[in-house]
Short mmCIF file of C-alpha atoms in Angstrom, two decimals:
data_model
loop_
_atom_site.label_atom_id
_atom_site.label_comp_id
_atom_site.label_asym_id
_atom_site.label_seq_id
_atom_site.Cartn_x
_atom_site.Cartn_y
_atom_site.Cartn_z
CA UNK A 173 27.61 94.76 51.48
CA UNK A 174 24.57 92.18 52.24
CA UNK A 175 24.36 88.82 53.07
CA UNK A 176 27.16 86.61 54.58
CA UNK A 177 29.77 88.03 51.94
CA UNK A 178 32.92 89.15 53.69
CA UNK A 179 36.16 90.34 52.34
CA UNK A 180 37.92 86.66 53.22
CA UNK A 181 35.98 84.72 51.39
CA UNK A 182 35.07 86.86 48.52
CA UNK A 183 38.33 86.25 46.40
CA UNK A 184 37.60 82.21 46.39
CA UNK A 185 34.04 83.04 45.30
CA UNK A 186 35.60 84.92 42.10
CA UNK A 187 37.85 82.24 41.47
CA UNK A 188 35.16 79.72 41.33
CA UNK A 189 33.11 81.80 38.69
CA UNK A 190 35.85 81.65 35.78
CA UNK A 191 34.99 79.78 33.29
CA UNK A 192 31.20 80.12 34.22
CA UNK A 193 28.23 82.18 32.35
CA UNK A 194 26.59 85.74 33.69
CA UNK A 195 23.51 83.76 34.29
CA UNK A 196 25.52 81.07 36.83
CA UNK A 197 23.65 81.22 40.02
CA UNK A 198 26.93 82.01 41.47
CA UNK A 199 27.13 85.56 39.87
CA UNK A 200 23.83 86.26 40.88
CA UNK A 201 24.37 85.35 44.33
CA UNK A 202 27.20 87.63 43.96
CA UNK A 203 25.27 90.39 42.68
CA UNK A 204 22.61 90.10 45.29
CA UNK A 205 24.86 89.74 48.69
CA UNK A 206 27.00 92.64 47.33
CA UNK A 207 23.71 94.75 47.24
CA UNK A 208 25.65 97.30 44.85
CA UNK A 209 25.23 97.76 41.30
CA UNK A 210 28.50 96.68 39.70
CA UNK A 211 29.88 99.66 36.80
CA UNK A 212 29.99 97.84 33.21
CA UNK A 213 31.58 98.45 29.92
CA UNK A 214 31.59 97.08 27.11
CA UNK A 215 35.31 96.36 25.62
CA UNK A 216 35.05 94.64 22.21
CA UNK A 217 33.98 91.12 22.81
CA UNK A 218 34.46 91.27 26.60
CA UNK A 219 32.43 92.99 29.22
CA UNK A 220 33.67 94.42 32.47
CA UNK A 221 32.07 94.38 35.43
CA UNK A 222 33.44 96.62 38.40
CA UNK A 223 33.24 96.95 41.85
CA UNK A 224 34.49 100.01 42.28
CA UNK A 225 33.86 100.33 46.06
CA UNK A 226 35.30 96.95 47.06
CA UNK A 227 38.31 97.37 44.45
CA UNK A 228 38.29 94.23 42.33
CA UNK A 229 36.24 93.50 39.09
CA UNK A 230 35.39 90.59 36.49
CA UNK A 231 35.58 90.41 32.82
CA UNK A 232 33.42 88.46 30.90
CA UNK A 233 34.16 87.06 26.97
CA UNK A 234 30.77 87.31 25.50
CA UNK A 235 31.36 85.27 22.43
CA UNK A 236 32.80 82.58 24.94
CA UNK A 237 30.13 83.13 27.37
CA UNK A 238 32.16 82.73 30.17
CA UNK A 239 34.13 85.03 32.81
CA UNK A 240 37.71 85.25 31.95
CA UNK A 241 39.64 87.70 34.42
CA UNK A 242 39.49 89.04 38.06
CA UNK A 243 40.86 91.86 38.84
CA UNK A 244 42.56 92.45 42.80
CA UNK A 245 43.62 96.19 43.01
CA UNK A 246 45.61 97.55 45.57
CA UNK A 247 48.19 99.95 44.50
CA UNK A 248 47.89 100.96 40.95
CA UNK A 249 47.25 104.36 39.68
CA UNK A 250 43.48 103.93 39.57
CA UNK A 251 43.47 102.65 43.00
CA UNK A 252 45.69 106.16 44.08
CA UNK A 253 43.43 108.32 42.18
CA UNK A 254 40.47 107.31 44.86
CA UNK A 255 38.45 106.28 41.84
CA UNK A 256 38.63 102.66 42.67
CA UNK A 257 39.12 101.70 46.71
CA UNK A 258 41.61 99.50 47.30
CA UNK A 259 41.19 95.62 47.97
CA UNK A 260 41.41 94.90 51.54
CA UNK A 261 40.14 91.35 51.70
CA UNK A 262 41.89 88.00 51.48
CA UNK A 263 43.34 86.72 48.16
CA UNK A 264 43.15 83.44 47.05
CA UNK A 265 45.57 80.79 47.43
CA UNK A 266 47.17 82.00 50.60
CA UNK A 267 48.58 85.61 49.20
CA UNK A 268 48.91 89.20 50.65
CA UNK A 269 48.84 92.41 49.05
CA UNK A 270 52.36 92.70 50.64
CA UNK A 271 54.02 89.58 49.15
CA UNK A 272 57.08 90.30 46.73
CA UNK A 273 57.96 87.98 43.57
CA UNK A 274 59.60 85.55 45.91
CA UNK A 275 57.19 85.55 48.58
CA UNK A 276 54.57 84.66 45.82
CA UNK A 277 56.92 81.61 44.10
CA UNK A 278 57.46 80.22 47.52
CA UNK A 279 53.55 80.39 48.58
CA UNK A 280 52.70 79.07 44.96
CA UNK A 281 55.88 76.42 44.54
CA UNK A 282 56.41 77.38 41.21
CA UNK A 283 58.57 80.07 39.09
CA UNK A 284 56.99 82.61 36.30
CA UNK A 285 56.17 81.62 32.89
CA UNK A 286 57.13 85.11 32.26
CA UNK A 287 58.55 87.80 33.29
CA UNK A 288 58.81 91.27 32.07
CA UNK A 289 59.81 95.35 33.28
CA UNK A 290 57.11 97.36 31.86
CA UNK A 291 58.51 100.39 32.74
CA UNK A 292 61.62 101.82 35.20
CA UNK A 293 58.86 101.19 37.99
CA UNK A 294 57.08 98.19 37.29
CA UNK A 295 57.55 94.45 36.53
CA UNK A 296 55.04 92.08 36.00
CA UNK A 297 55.32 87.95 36.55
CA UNK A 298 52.72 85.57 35.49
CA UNK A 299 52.86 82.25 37.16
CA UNK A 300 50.66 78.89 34.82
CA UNK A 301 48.30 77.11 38.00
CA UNK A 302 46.08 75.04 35.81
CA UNK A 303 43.53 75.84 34.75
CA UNK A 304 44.01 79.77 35.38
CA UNK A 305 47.24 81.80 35.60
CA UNK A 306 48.50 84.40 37.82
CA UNK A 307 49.16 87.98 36.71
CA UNK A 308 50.86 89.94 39.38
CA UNK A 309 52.13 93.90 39.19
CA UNK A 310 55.33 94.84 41.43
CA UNK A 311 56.51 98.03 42.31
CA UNK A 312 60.29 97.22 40.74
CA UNK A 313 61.81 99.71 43.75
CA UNK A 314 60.38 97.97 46.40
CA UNK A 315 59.05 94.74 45.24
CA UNK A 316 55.65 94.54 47.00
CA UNK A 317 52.80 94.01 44.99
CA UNK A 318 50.65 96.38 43.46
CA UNK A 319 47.79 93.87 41.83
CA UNK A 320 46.54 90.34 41.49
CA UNK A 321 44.87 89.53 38.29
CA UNK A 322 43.34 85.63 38.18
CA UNK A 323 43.06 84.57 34.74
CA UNK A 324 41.00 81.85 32.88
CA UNK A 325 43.24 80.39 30.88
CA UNK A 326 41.35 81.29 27.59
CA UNK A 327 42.82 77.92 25.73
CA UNK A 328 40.48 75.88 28.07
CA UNK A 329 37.37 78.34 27.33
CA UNK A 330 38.07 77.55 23.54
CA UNK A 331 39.44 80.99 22.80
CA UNK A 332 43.28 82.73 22.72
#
């Protein structure tokens, strides 16, 4: 990594590019301190853009023309498979890749929108912080997070 970019301040640097275009001088600044050609795909009407080597990514809405998503990953599959490193830097808004459900509703001062068991080992909770929402994966046996997605809500980008 180039520049002044450091793993603290990197996740409030995401935050403040949803909602914006690929051409924001933000994302280029991005692009440039990181030194690293991000991997993309194309997925329908979004594109993703990943940093594999500093485990988090963006996804942009082309028709909207504006980032939607960031991605914090930690301790999902793709992160144990060594194809994606793991996120070791600060998350925004004061969290930890160790915080549990209630660790992150105390921190955040309010309760899910929803909540949901995806399987016998996962549960997800997403918590509504206008103007984005909070996606977060749990481990269901032990509570402690697995992933931090920060959302766009769409509604305000004139989409879903």
């Amino acid at each position: 990594m180039n520049g002044d970019l450091t793993m603290e301040s990197i996740s409030d640097q995401l935050l403040r590019l949803l909602g914006k275009p690929e051409n924001a001088p933000e994302f280029q600044e991005l692009l440039e301190e990181i030194g690293d050609a991000p991997r993309t795909s194309d997925l329908g009407q979004d594109r993703e853009y990943g940093f594999d080597a500093y485990g988090f990514g963006l996804r942009y809405d082309t028709e909207q023309e504006a980032f939607w998503l960031v991605t914090f990953e930690f301790g999902v599959e793709i992160v144990k498979s060594a194809s994606v490193k793991p996120f070791v830097g600060a998350l925004p808004m004061g969290l930890t890749q160790v915080d549990s459900k209630r660790d992150i509703e105390s921190k955040l001062g309010v309760q899910p929108i929803r909540q949901q068991r995806i399987s016998k080992r996962f549960e997800r909770a997403i918590f509504n912080l206008p103007p984005h929402r909070l996606d977060c994966l749990f481990d269901s046996s032990t509570f402690s997070g697995l992933a931090v997605h920060l959302l766009s809500v769409r509604d305000s980008l004139g989409g879903e």
